[in-house]
PDB file of C-alpha atoms and ligand atoms in Angstrom:
ATOM      1  CA  UNK A   1     -18.423  24.739 -10.558  1.00  0.00           C
ATOM      2  CA  UNK A   2     -17.987  27.929  -8.509  1.00  0.00           C
ATOM      3  CA  UNK A   3     -14.411  29.243  -9.005  1.00  0.00           C
ATOM      4  CA  UNK A   4     -13.655  29.736  -5.312  1.00  0.00           C
ATOM      5  CA  UNK A   5     -14.729  26.162  -4.610  1.00  0.00           C
ATOM      6  CA  UNK A   6     -12.674  24.850  -7.542  1.00  0.00           C
ATOM      7  CA  UNK A   7      -9.671  26.655  -6.030  1.00  0.00           C
ATOM      8  CA  UNK A   8     -10.455  25.127  -2.615  1.00  0.00           C
ATOM      9  CA  UNK A   9     -10.441  21.620  -4.134  1.00  0.00           C
ATOM     10  CA  UNK A  10      -7.208  22.197  -6.058  1.00  0.00           C
ATOM     11  CA  UNK A  11      -5.354  23.762  -3.136  1.00  0.00           C
ATOM     12  CA  UNK A  12      -6.402  21.010  -0.765  1.00  0.00           C
ATOM     13  CA  UNK A  13      -5.491  18.276  -3.248  1.00  0.00           C
ATOM     14  CA  UNK A  14      -2.023  19.789  -3.511  1.00  0.00           C
ATOM     15  CA  UNK A  15      -1.629  19.989   0.264  1.00  0.00           C
ATOM     16  CA  UNK A  16      -2.793  16.387   0.662  1.00  0.00           C
ATOM     17  CA  UNK A  17      -0.305  15.273  -1.994  1.00  0.00           C
ATOM     18  CA  UNK A  18       2.531  17.065  -0.193  1.00  0.00           C
ATOM     19  CA  UNK A  19       1.535  15.402   3.092  1.00  0.00           C
ATOM     20  CA  UNK A  20       1.273  11.988   1.388  1.00  0.00           C
ATOM     21  CA  UNK A  21       4.742  12.434  -0.052  1.00  0.00           C
ATOM     22  CA  UNK A  22       6.028  13.287   3.428  1.00  0.00           C
ATOM     23  CA  UNK A  23       4.424  10.280   5.132  1.00  0.00           C
ATOM     24  CA  UNK A  24       4.998   7.561   2.534  1.00  0.00           C
ATOM     25  CA  UNK A  25       8.344   5.767   2.638  1.00  0.00           C
ATOM     26  CA  UNK A  26      10.765   6.963  -0.032  1.00  0.00           C
ATOM     27  CA  UNK A  27      11.070   4.803  -3.153  1.00  0.00           C
ATOM     28  CA  UNK A  28      14.823   5.038  -2.537  1.00  0.00           C
ATOM     29  CA  UNK A  29      14.639   3.075   0.713  1.00  0.00           C
ATOM     30  CA  UNK A  30      14.517  -0.702   0.913  1.00  0.00           C
ATOM     31  CA  UNK A  31      12.537  -2.715   0.042  1.00  0.00           C
ATOM     32  CA  UNK A  32      12.450  -0.552  -3.076  1.00  0.00           C
ATOM     33  CA  UNK A  33       9.775  -2.471  -4.945  1.00  0.00           C
ATOM     34  CA  UNK A  34       7.321  -2.291  -2.042  1.00  0.00           C
ATOM     35  CA  UNK A  35       7.739   1.450  -1.578  1.00  0.00           C
ATOM     36  CA  UNK A  36       7.612   2.025  -5.320  1.00  0.00           C
ATOM     37  CA  UNK A  37       4.353   0.057  -5.538  1.00  0.00           C
ATOM     38  CA  UNK A  38       2.801   1.974  -2.609  1.00  0.00           C
ATOM     39  CA  UNK A  39       3.734   5.290  -4.214  1.00  0.00           C
ATOM     40  CA  UNK A  40       2.678   4.177  -7.692  1.00  0.00           C
ATOM     41  CA  UNK A  41      -0.957   3.673  -6.668  1.00  0.00           C
ATOM     42  CA  UNK A  42      -1.194   6.596  -4.250  1.00  0.00           C
ATOM     43  CA  UNK A  43       0.208   9.054  -6.808  1.00  0.00           C
ATOM     44  CA  UNK A  44      -1.578   7.561  -9.825  1.00  0.00           C
ATOM     45  CA  UNK A  45      -4.204  10.309  -9.466  1.00  0.00           C
ATOM     46  CA  UNK A  46      -7.347  10.266  -7.415  1.00  0.00           C
ATOM     47  CA  UNK A  47      -9.669  13.035  -6.382  1.00  0.00           C
ATOM     48  CA  UNK A  48      -8.652  12.958  -2.672  1.00  0.00           C
ATOM     49  CA  UNK A  49     -12.327  13.206  -1.740  1.00  0.00           C
ATOM     50  CA  UNK A  50     -11.988  11.522   1.655  1.00  0.00           C
ATOM     51  CA  UNK A  51      -9.054  13.671   2.846  1.00  0.00           C
ATOM     52  CA  UNK A  52     -10.914  16.791   1.681  1.00  0.00           C
ATOM     53  CA  UNK A  53     -14.041  15.736   3.579  1.00  0.00           C
ATOM     54  CA  UNK A  54     -11.931  15.311   6.721  1.00  0.00           C
ATOM     55  CA  UNK A  55     -10.272  18.698   6.248  1.00  0.00           C
ATOM     56  CA  UNK A  56     -13.632  20.392   5.615  1.00  0.00           C
ATOM     57  CA  UNK A  57     -15.335  18.901   8.681  1.00  0.00           C
ATOM     58  CA  UNK A  58     -12.407  19.813  10.933  1.00  0.00           C
ATOM     59  CA  UNK A  59     -12.227  23.353   9.521  1.00  0.00           C
ATOM     60  CA  UNK A  60     -15.952  23.827  10.123  1.00  0.00           C
ATOM     61  CA  UNK A  61     -15.215  23.254  13.809  1.00  0.00           C
ATOM     62  CA  UNK A  62     -12.353  25.754  13.750  1.00  0.00           C
ATOM     63  CA  UNK A  63      -9.447  23.310  13.454  1.00  0.00           C
ATOM     64  CA  UNK A  64      -6.246  24.235  11.657  1.00  0.00           C
ATOM     65  CA  UNK A  65      -5.896  22.432   8.305  1.00  0.00           C
ATOM     66  CA  UNK A  66      -2.300  21.373   8.883  1.00  0.00           C
ATOM     67  CA  UNK A  67      -3.242  19.570  12.116  1.00  0.00           C
ATOM     68  CA  UNK A  68      -5.657  17.311  10.302  1.00  0.00           C
ATOM     69  CA  UNK A  69      -3.211  16.297   7.528  1.00  0.00           C
ATOM     70  CA  UNK A  70      -1.974  13.072   9.192  1.00  0.00           C
ATOM     71  CA  UNK A  71      -5.591  11.864   9.401  1.00  0.00           C
ATOM     72  CA  UNK A  72      -6.192  12.964   5.791  1.00  0.00           C
ATOM     73  CA  UNK A  73      -3.130  10.942   4.731  1.00  0.00           C
ATOM     74  CA  UNK A  74      -4.300   7.901   6.701  1.00  0.00           C
ATOM     75  CA  UNK A  75      -7.674   8.017   4.907  1.00  0.00           C
ATOM     76  CA  UNK A  76      -6.071   8.128   1.461  1.00  0.00           C
ATOM     77  CA  UNK A  77      -3.789   5.220   2.408  1.00  0.00           C
ATOM     78  CA  UNK A  78      -6.789   3.109   3.445  1.00  0.00           C
ATOM     79  CA  UNK A  79      -8.736   4.110   0.343  1.00  0.00           C
ATOM     80  CA  UNK A  80      -5.830   3.327  -2.007  1.00  0.00           C
ATOM     81  CA  UNK A  81      -5.249  -0.039  -0.314  1.00  0.00           C
ATOM     82  CA  UNK A  82      -8.912  -0.920  -0.907  1.00  0.00           C
ATOM     83  CA  UNK A  83      -8.626  -0.006  -4.603  1.00  0.00           C
ATOM     84  CA  UNK A  84      -5.435  -2.082  -5.069  1.00  0.00           C
ATOM     85  CA  UNK A  85      -7.034  -5.127  -3.456  1.00  0.00           C
ATOM     86  CA  UNK A  86     -10.375  -4.623  -5.202  1.00  0.00           C
ATOM     87  CA  UNK A  87      -8.582  -4.710  -8.586  1.00  0.00           C
ATOM     88  CA  UNK A  88      -6.773  -8.008  -7.897  1.00  0.00           C
ATOM     89  CA  UNK A  89      -7.416 -11.033 -10.151  1.00  0.00           C
ATOM     90  CA  UNK A  90      -9.139 -12.815  -7.245  1.00  0.00           C
ATOM     91  CA  UNK A  91     -11.519  -9.860  -6.754  1.00  0.00           C
ATOM     92  CA  UNK A  92     -12.641  -7.642  -9.671  1.00  0.00           C
ATOM     93  CA  UNK A  93      -9.659  -8.465 -11.893  1.00  0.00           C
ATOM     94  CA  UNK A  94      -9.268  -4.972 -13.327  1.00  0.00           C
ATOM     95  CA  UNK A  95      -6.453  -3.810 -15.615  1.00  0.00           C
ATOM     96  CA  UNK A  96      -6.810  -0.030 -15.292  1.00  0.00           C
ATOM     97  CA  UNK A  97      -7.281   2.286 -12.296  1.00  0.00           C
ATOM     98  CA  UNK A  98      -6.851   6.047 -12.071  1.00  0.00           C
ATOM     99  CA  UNK A  99      -5.857   6.050 -15.745  1.00  0.00           C
ATOM    100  CA  UNK A 100      -2.945   3.674 -15.267  1.00  0.00           C
ATOM    101  CA  UNK A 101      -2.380  -0.096 -15.281  1.00  0.00           C
ATOM    102  CA  UNK A 102      -3.400  -1.574 -11.930  1.00  0.00           C
ATOM    103  CA  UNK A 103      -0.783  -2.419  -9.309  1.00  0.00           C
ATOM    104  CA  UNK A 104      -0.764  -6.184  -9.961  1.00  0.00           C
ATOM    105  CA  UNK A 105      -0.320  -5.549 -13.703  1.00  0.00           C
ATOM    106  CA  UNK A 106       2.818  -3.521 -13.024  1.00  0.00           C
ATOM    107  CA  UNK A 107       4.331  -5.166  -9.954  1.00  0.00           C
ATOM    108  CA  UNK A 108       2.785  -8.655  -9.937  1.00  0.00           C
ATOM    109  CA  UNK A 109       0.062  -9.967  -7.672  1.00  0.00           C
ATOM    110  CA  UNK A 110       2.064 -10.664  -4.540  1.00  0.00           C
ATOM    111  CA  UNK A 111       3.670  -7.200  -4.465  1.00  0.00           C
ATOM    112  CA  UNK A 112       0.270  -5.588  -5.098  1.00  0.00           C
ATOM    113  CA  UNK A 113      -1.229  -7.470  -2.132  1.00  0.00           C
ATOM    114  CA  UNK A 114       1.681  -6.454   0.075  1.00  0.00           C
ATOM    115  CA  UNK A 115       1.615  -2.813  -1.076  1.00  0.00           C
ATOM    116  CA  UNK A 116      -2.079  -2.705  -0.104  1.00  0.00           C
ATOM    117  CA  UNK A 117      -1.337  -4.335   3.261  1.00  0.00           C
ATOM    118  CA  UNK A 118       1.482  -1.864   3.892  1.00  0.00           C
ATOM    119  CA  UNK A 119      -0.732   1.135   3.104  1.00  0.00           C
ATOM    120  CA  UNK A 120      -3.450  -0.107   5.457  1.00  0.00           C
ATOM    121  CA  UNK A 121      -0.929  -0.662   8.237  1.00  0.00           C
ATOM    122  CA  UNK A 122       0.788   2.668   7.625  1.00  0.00           C
ATOM    123  CA  UNK A 123      -2.538   4.451   8.133  1.00  0.00           C
ATOM    124  CA  UNK A 124      -2.746   3.209  11.722  1.00  0.00           C
ATOM    125  CA  UNK A 125       0.955   3.858  12.343  1.00  0.00           C
ATOM    126  CA  UNK A 126       0.450   7.495  11.308  1.00  0.00           C
ATOM    127  CA  UNK A 127      -2.662   7.860  13.470  1.00  0.00           C
ATOM    128  CA  UNK A 128      -0.893   6.593  16.572  1.00  0.00           C
ATOM    129  CA  UNK A 129       2.260   8.634  15.978  1.00  0.00           C
ATOM    130  CA  UNK A 130       3.798  11.097  18.414  1.00  0.00           C
ATOM    131  CA  UNK A 131       3.108  13.849  15.856  1.00  0.00           C
ATOM    132  CA  UNK A 132      -0.641  13.446  16.356  1.00  0.00           C
ATOM    133  CA  UNK A 133      -0.403  12.972  20.118  1.00  0.00           C
ATOM    134  CA  UNK A 134       1.347  16.351  20.330  1.00  0.00           C
ATOM    135  CA  UNK A 135      -1.616  17.982  18.558  1.00  0.00           C
ATOM    136  CA  UNK A 136      -4.742  16.259  19.905  1.00  0.00           C
ATOM    137  CA  UNK A 137      -5.817  14.747  23.248  1.00  0.00           C
ATOM    138  CA  UNK A 138      -5.281  10.951  23.250  1.00  0.00           C
ATOM    139  CA  UNK A 139      -8.956  10.141  23.891  1.00  0.00           C
ATOM    140  CA  UNK A 140      -9.927  11.852  20.620  1.00  0.00           C
ATOM    141  CA  UNK A 141      -7.227   9.996  18.657  1.00  0.00           C
ATOM    142  CA  UNK A 142      -8.215   6.624  20.127  1.00  0.00           C
ATOM    143  CA  UNK A 143     -11.885   7.237  19.261  1.00  0.00           C
ATOM    144  CA  UNK A 144     -10.913   8.005  15.660  1.00  0.00           C
ATOM    145  CA  UNK A 145      -8.584   4.989  15.376  1.00  0.00           C
ATOM    146  CA  UNK A 146     -11.403   2.783  16.622  1.00  0.00           C
ATOM    147  CA  UNK A 147     -13.926   4.296  14.181  1.00  0.00           C
ATOM    148  CA  UNK A 148     -11.493   3.933  11.271  1.00  0.00           C
ATOM    149  CA  UNK A 149     -10.695   0.325  12.238  1.00  0.00           C
ATOM    150  CA  UNK A 150     -14.389  -0.434  12.267  1.00  0.00           C
ATOM    151  CA  UNK A 151     -15.037   1.367   8.964  1.00  0.00           C
ATOM    152  CA  UNK A 152     -12.330  -0.508   7.094  1.00  0.00           C
ATOM    153  CA  UNK A 153     -12.841  -3.919   8.710  1.00  0.00           C
ATOM    154  CA  UNK A 154     -15.797  -6.216   9.240  1.00  0.00           C
ATOM    155  CA  UNK A 155     -17.993  -3.227  10.142  1.00  0.00           C
ATOM    156  CA  UNK A 156     -17.380  -1.571   6.782  1.00  0.00           C
ATOM    157  CA  UNK A 157     -15.205  -2.011   3.680  1.00  0.00           C
ATOM    158  CA  UNK A 158     -14.394  -5.685   4.024  1.00  0.00           C
ATOM    159  CA  UNK A 159     -17.959  -6.617   4.963  1.00  0.00           C
ATOM    160  CA  UNK A 160     -19.167  -4.630   1.936  1.00  0.00           C
ATOM    161  CA  UNK A 161     -16.685  -6.332  -0.355  1.00  0.00           C
ATOM    162  CA  UNK A 162     -17.743  -9.806   0.842  1.00  0.00           C
ATOM    163  CA  UNK A 163     -21.438  -8.972   0.372  1.00  0.00           C
ATOM    164  CA  UNK A 164     -20.713  -7.417  -3.040  1.00  0.00           C
ATOM    165  CA  UNK A 165     -18.916 -10.552  -4.249  1.00  0.00           C
ATOM    166  CA  UNK A 166     -21.455 -12.979  -2.836  1.00  0.00           C
ATOM    167  CA  UNK A 167     -24.326 -11.121  -4.547  1.00  0.00           C
ATOM    168  CA  UNK A 168     -22.678 -11.207  -8.002  1.00  0.00           C
ATOM    169  CA  UNK A 169     -24.986 -12.728 -10.610  1.00  0.00           C
ATOM    170  CA  UNK A 170     -27.883 -13.092  -8.134  1.00  0.00           C
ATOM    171  CA  UNK A 171     -31.282 -11.441  -7.838  1.00  0.00           C
ATOM    172  CA  UNK A 172     -30.949  -9.076  -4.907  1.00  0.00           C
ATOM    173  CA  UNK A 173     -33.379  -6.769  -3.160  1.00  0.00           C
ATOM    174  CA  UNK A 174     -33.004  -3.059  -2.446  1.00  0.00           C
ATOM    175  CA  UNK A 175     -32.091  -3.697   1.178  1.00  0.00           C
ATOM    176  CA  UNK A 176     -29.075  -5.832   0.206  1.00  0.00           C
ATOM    177  CA  UNK A 177     -27.870  -3.249  -2.341  1.00  0.00           C
ATOM    178  CA  UNK A 178     -28.167  -0.538   0.303  1.00  0.00           C
ATOM    179  CA  UNK A 179     -26.172  -2.632   2.808  1.00  0.00           C
ATOM    180  CA  UNK A 180     -23.421  -3.197   0.233  1.00  0.00           C
ATOM    181  CA  UNK A 181     -23.210   0.535  -0.537  1.00  0.00           C
ATOM    182  CA  UNK A 182     -23.264   1.498   3.141  1.00  0.00           C
ATOM    183  CA  UNK A 183     -20.359  -0.802   3.955  1.00  0.00           C
ATOM    184  CA  UNK A 184     -18.301  -0.662   0.778  1.00  0.00           C
ATOM    185  CA  UNK A 185     -18.492   3.081   0.228  1.00  0.00           C
ATOM    186  CA  UNK A 186     -20.394   5.118   2.811  1.00  0.00           C
ATOM    187  CA  UNK A 187     -18.490   3.779   5.849  1.00  0.00           C
ATOM    188  CA  UNK A 188     -15.166   5.361   4.805  1.00  0.00           C
ATOM    189  CA  UNK A 189     -16.864   8.596   3.747  1.00  0.00           C
ATOM    190  CA  UNK A 190     -18.677   8.760   7.099  1.00  0.00           C
ATOM    191  CA  UNK A 191     -15.501   8.212   9.114  1.00  0.00           C
ATOM    192  CA  UNK A 192     -13.665  10.816   7.018  1.00  0.00           C
ATOM    193  CA  UNK A 193     -16.222  13.370   8.176  1.00  0.00           C
ATOM    194  CA  UNK A 194     -16.693  12.211  11.765  1.00  0.00           C
ATOM    195  CA  UNK A 195     -12.966  11.602  12.221  1.00  0.00           C
ATOM    196  CA  UNK A 196     -12.076  15.146  11.125  1.00  0.00           C
ATOM    197  CA  UNK A 197     -14.834  16.471  13.361  1.00  0.00           C
ATOM    198  CA  UNK A 198     -13.948  14.332  16.395  1.00  0.00           C
ATOM    199  CA  UNK A 199     -10.268  15.261  16.235  1.00  0.00           C
ATOM    200  CA  UNK A 200     -11.399  18.887  16.139  1.00  0.00           C
ATOM    201  CA  UNK A 201     -13.403  18.306  19.334  1.00  0.00           C
ATOM    202  CA  UNK A 202     -16.934  17.824  17.963  1.00  0.00           C
ATOM    203  CA  UNK A 203     -19.773  17.363  20.442  1.00  0.00           C
ATOM    204  CA  UNK A 204     -21.835  14.140  20.173  1.00  0.00           C
ATOM    205  CA  UNK A 205     -24.597  16.106  18.436  1.00  0.00           C
ATOM    206  CA  UNK A 206     -22.174  17.538  15.878  1.00  0.00           C
ATOM    207  CA  UNK A 207     -20.630  14.086  15.254  1.00  0.00           C
ATOM    208  CA  UNK A 208     -24.122  12.658  14.695  1.00  0.00           C
ATOM    209  CA  UNK A 209     -24.837  15.329  12.062  1.00  0.00           C
ATOM    210  CA  UNK A 210     -21.561  14.592  10.232  1.00  0.00           C
ATOM    211  CA  UNK A 211     -22.304  10.866  10.387  1.00  0.00           C
ATOM    212  CA  UNK A 212     -25.857  11.173   9.024  1.00  0.00           C
ATOM    213  CA  UNK A 213     -24.630  13.595   6.339  1.00  0.00           C
ATOM    214  CA  UNK A 214     -21.822  11.167   5.389  1.00  0.00           C
ATOM    215  CA  UNK A 215     -24.265   8.290   5.056  1.00  0.00           C
ATOM    216  CA  UNK A 216     -26.434  10.172   2.533  1.00  0.00           C
ATOM    217  CA  UNK A 217     -23.375  11.490   0.701  1.00  0.00           C
ATOM    218  CA  UNK A 218     -21.743   8.039   0.609  1.00  0.00           C
ATOM    219  CA  UNK A 219     -24.862   6.363  -0.797  1.00  0.00           C
ATOM    220  CA  UNK A 220     -25.252   9.096  -3.445  1.00  0.00           C
ATOM    221  CA  UNK A 221     -21.535   8.823  -4.284  1.00  0.00           C
ATOM    222  CA  UNK A 222     -21.792   5.064  -4.879  1.00  0.00           C
ATOM    223  CA  UNK A 223     -24.955   5.313  -6.998  1.00  0.00           C
ATOM    224  CA  UNK A 224     -23.223   8.024  -9.071  1.00  0.00           C
ATOM    225  CA  UNK A 225     -20.243   5.655  -9.399  1.00  0.00           C
ATOM    226  CA  UNK A 226     -22.576   2.887 -10.606  1.00  0.00           C
ATOM    227  CA  UNK A 227     -24.177   5.250 -13.131  1.00  0.00           C
ATOM    228  CA  UNK A 228     -20.733   6.303 -14.354  1.00  0.00           C
ATOM    229  CA  UNK A 229     -19.840   2.639 -14.819  1.00  0.00           C
ATOM    230  CA  UNK A 230     -22.989   2.242 -16.923  1.00  0.00           C
ATOM    231  CA  UNK A 231     -22.913   5.490 -18.904  1.00  0.00           C
ATOM    232  CA  UNK A 232     -19.564   7.194 -18.254  1.00  0.00           C
ATOM    233  CA  UNK A 233     -16.456   7.751 -20.325  1.00  0.00           C
ATOM    234  CA  UNK A 234     -13.633   5.242 -19.719  1.00  0.00           C
ATOM    235  CA  UNK A 235     -10.977   7.846 -20.526  1.00  0.00           C
ATOM    236  CA  UNK A 236     -12.331  10.416 -18.057  1.00  0.00           C
ATOM    237  CA  UNK A 237     -12.821   7.733 -15.420  1.00  0.00           C
ATOM    238  CA  UNK A 238      -9.386   6.210 -15.949  1.00  0.00           C
ATOM    239  CA  UNK A 239     -10.828   2.695 -15.766  1.00  0.00           C
ATOM    240  CA  UNK A 240     -12.956   0.323 -17.834  1.00  0.00           C
ATOM    241  CA  UNK A 241     -16.719   0.900 -17.905  1.00  0.00           C
ATOM    242  CA  UNK A 242     -19.766  -1.413 -18.060  1.00  0.00           C
ATOM    243  CA  UNK A 243     -17.972  -3.874 -15.784  1.00  0.00           C
ATOM    244  CA  UNK A 244     -20.811  -4.086 -13.254  1.00  0.00           C
ATOM    245  CA  UNK A 245     -23.355  -5.233 -15.837  1.00  0.00           C
ATOM    246  CA  UNK A 246     -20.948  -7.804 -17.296  1.00  0.00           C
ATOM    247  CA  UNK A 247     -20.261  -9.217 -13.836  1.00  0.00           C
ATOM    248  CA  UNK A 248     -23.886  -9.132 -12.709  1.00  0.00           C
ATOM    249  CA  UNK A 249     -23.104  -6.740  -9.833  1.00  0.00           C
ATOM    250  CA  UNK A 250     -25.904  -5.752  -7.496  1.00  0.00           C
ATOM    251  CA  UNK A 251     -26.301  -2.000  -8.015  1.00  0.00           C
ATOM    252  CA  UNK A 252     -29.160   0.460  -7.718  1.00  0.00           C
ATOM    253  CA  UNK A 253     -29.206   1.256 -11.498  1.00  0.00           C
ATOM    254  CA  UNK A 254     -29.257  -2.482 -12.292  1.00  0.00           C
ATOM    255  CA  UNK A 255     -32.260  -2.920  -9.974  1.00  0.00           C
ATOM    256  CA  UNK A 256     -34.309   0.125 -10.929  1.00  0.00           C
ATOM    257  CA  UNK A 257     -32.733   1.684 -14.041  1.00  0.00           C
ATOM    258  CA  UNK A 258     -30.807   4.924 -14.549  1.00  0.00           C
ATOM    259  CA  UNK A 259     -33.716   7.363 -14.195  1.00  0.00           C
ATOM    260  CA  UNK A 260     -34.746   6.156 -10.754  1.00  0.00           C
ATOM    261  CA  UNK A 261     -31.089   6.000  -9.756  1.00  0.00           C
ATOM    262  CA  UNK A 262     -30.711   9.674 -10.720  1.00  0.00           C
ATOM    263  CA  UNK A 263     -33.845  10.541  -8.720  1.00  0.00           C
ATOM    264  CA  UNK A 264     -32.445   8.741  -5.700  1.00  0.00           C
ATOM    265  CA  UNK A 265     -29.115  10.586  -5.954  1.00  0.00           C
ATOM    266  CA  UNK A 266     -31.014  13.859  -6.005  1.00  0.00           C
ATOM    267  CA  UNK A 267     -33.129  13.047  -2.969  1.00  0.00           C
ATOM    268  CA  UNK A 268     -30.115  11.725  -1.030  1.00  0.00           C
ATOM    269  CA  UNK A 269     -28.149  14.888  -1.796  1.00  0.00           C
ATOM    270  CA  UNK A 270     -31.139  17.086  -0.855  1.00  0.00           C
ATOM    271  CA  UNK A 271     -31.332  15.256   2.477  1.00  0.00           C
ATOM    272  CA  UNK A 272     -27.559  15.597   2.907  1.00  0.00           C
ATOM    273  CA  UNK A 273     -27.827  19.342   2.212  1.00  0.00           C
ATOM    274  CA  UNK A 274     -30.572  19.706   4.839  1.00  0.00           C
ATOM    275  CA  UNK A 275     -28.520  17.819   7.417  1.00  0.00           C
ATOM    276  CA  UNK A 276     -25.377  19.864   6.924  1.00  0.00           C
ATOM    277  CA  UNK A 277     -27.482  23.042   6.828  1.00  0.00           C
ATOM    278  CA  UNK A 278     -27.999  22.496  10.574  1.00  0.00           C
ATOM    279  CA  UNK A 279     -24.397  23.617  11.076  1.00  0.00           C
ATOM    280  CA  UNK A 280     -25.148  26.987   9.494  1.00  0.00           C
ATOM    281  CA  UNK A 281     -23.142  29.174   7.106  1.00  0.00           C
ATOM    282  CA  UNK A 282     -19.784  27.755   8.216  1.00  0.00           C
ATOM    283  CA  UNK A 283     -20.650  24.470   6.459  1.00  0.00           C
ATOM    284  CA  UNK A 284     -20.615  26.076   2.980  1.00  0.00           C
ATOM    285  CA  UNK A 285     -17.697  23.935   1.716  1.00  0.00           C
ATOM    286  CA  UNK A 286     -19.539  20.722   2.529  1.00  0.00           C
ATOM    287  CA  UNK A 287     -22.696  21.984   0.806  1.00  0.00           C
ATOM    288  CA  UNK A 288     -20.574  22.740  -2.283  1.00  0.00           C
ATOM    289  CA  UNK A 289     -18.883  19.338  -2.048  1.00  0.00           C
ATOM    290  CA  UNK A 290     -22.333  17.737  -1.961  1.00  0.00           C
ATOM    291  CA  UNK A 291     -23.270  19.430  -5.242  1.00  0.00           C
ATOM    292  CA  UNK A 292     -19.921  18.530  -6.811  1.00  0.00           C
ATOM    293  CA  UNK A 293     -20.228  14.875  -5.842  1.00  0.00           C
ATOM    294  CA  UNK A 294     -23.699  14.648  -7.376  1.00  0.00           C
ATOM    295  CA  UNK A 295     -22.504  15.925 -10.742  1.00  0.00           C
ATOM    296  CA  UNK A 296     -19.011  14.417 -10.937  1.00  0.00           C
ATOM    297  CA  UNK A 297     -17.968  12.784 -14.232  1.00  0.00           C
ATOM    298  CA  UNK A 298     -14.829  11.042 -12.971  1.00  0.00           C
TER     299      UNK A 298
HETATM  300  C1  LIG B   1     -10.878  -4.144   1.132  1.00  0.00           C
HETATM  301  C2  LIG B   1     -10.609  -5.412  -1.044  1.00  0.00           C
HETATM  302  C3  LIG B   1     -11.304  -4.416  -0.239  1.00  0.00           C
HETATM  303  C4  LIG B   1     -12.329  -3.769  -0.815  1.00  0.00           C
HETATM  304  C5  LIG B   1     -13.216  -2.874  -0.093  1.00  0.00           C
HETATM  305  C6  LIG B   1     -13.683   0.068  -1.253  1.00  0.00           C
HETATM  306  C7  LIG B   1     -13.835  -1.269  -1.861  1.00  0.00           C
HETATM  307  C8  LIG B   1     -14.305  -2.368  -1.005  1.00  0.00           C
HETATM  308  C9  LIG B   1     -13.553  -1.492  -3.140  1.00  0.00           C
HETATM  309  C10 LIG B   1     -12.993  -0.479  -4.045  1.00  0.00           C
HETATM  310  C11 LIG B   1     -13.782  -0.298  -5.303  1.00  0.00           C
HETATM  311  C12 LIG B   1     -15.052   0.443  -5.139  1.00  0.00           C
HETATM  312  C13 LIG B   1     -16.027   0.407  -6.271  1.00  0.00           C
HETATM  313  C14 LIG B   1     -15.301   1.118  -4.060  1.00  0.00           C
HETATM  314  C15 LIG B   1     -16.487   1.889  -3.825  1.00  0.00           C
HETATM  315  C16 LIG B   1     -16.086   3.249  -3.478  1.00  0.00           C
HETATM  316  C17 LIG B   1     -15.671   4.017  -4.673  1.00  0.00           C
HETATM  317  C18 LIG B   1     -16.727   4.628  -5.509  1.00  0.00           C
HETATM  318  C19 LIG B   1     -14.376   4.145  -4.951  1.00  0.00           C
HETATM  319  C20 LIG B   1     -13.809   5.062  -5.950  1.00  0.00           C
HETATM  320  O1  LIG B   1     -13.517   6.230  -5.217  1.00  0.00           O
HETATM  321  P1  LIG B   1     -13.079   7.584  -5.897  1.00  0.00           P
HETATM  322  O2  LIG B   1     -14.016   7.915  -7.018  1.00  0.00           O
HETATM  323  O3  LIG B   1     -11.664   7.185  -6.496  1.00  0.00           O
HETATM  324  O4  LIG B   1     -12.942   8.603  -4.821  1.00  0.00           O
HETATM  325  P2  LIG B   1     -10.349   8.098  -6.685  1.00  0.00           P
HETATM  326  O5  LIG B   1      -9.507   7.324  -7.667  1.00  0.00           O
HETATM  327  O6  LIG B   1     -10.758   9.437  -7.196  1.00  0.00           O
HETATM  328  O7  LIG B   1      -9.706   8.170  -5.344  1.00  0.00           O
END
């Protein structure tokens, strides 16, 4: 990976972590166990991809990084909530996440559910806070809150999760697998990009480019995740591998095999690169992120 880009990722991860620490309730305030559980999962690691996508799209449109941090934090809260709930015994029943025991293993199932609920709710509290209203016009904030609500509800994550579970162990076609990936994964990646852009005052044409780019990137990201589950290293990934095959999950590699899955990642990322190329040289960080996401090993 290019050194300047590596530095960009590291610096932004650090800034996102500082902002998360600022926005999350202290573990020293009551109810202690809830706040401890929220912090445990958020600070268990994580690449902070979605916050970085939001920062990059906003910066491309000339926005100041610090202004976009509350939105970046909200995205990581939503993402972490989805991981906590996805790992629950009633869902994927996973023991390890981000290299650590899952929330329900440490805090018990009811606290894990509530920590996830609290993170989801906190995201919307942050987005509607006076801090953001002082920075951006209200109509932009409302548009982003609406898009995020849609992406994490029945127009995105939750729809994807329901489809994913109902397809387990069944023969599924390519269209169903694509719908699962679009909802479960691409929706949050798309809103990370369009949300950063819309807060920064994107035109409709610019938002459409970020959205189309996010769709390709999100699909490639999920197929890479499925390949890593099949062929990756549990230690690097910080979670168990080969779970999808054991559970009969509907994934692109399970339908067509690893080689075709790799070909599809490449063509999706090529298409993503072409789309973001329309924004010119200023979109360099997103072109580099595209390459990084195609090759990631964790
Ligand atoms: C709302 C219960 C519920 C679930 C929604 C998002 C989701 C569906 C489930 C989470 C598990 C999963 C396989 C999601 C797909 C997206 C994905 C590849 C998540 C992992 O994201 P990374 O690699 O994780 O960015 P880190 O730990 O780096 O943040």
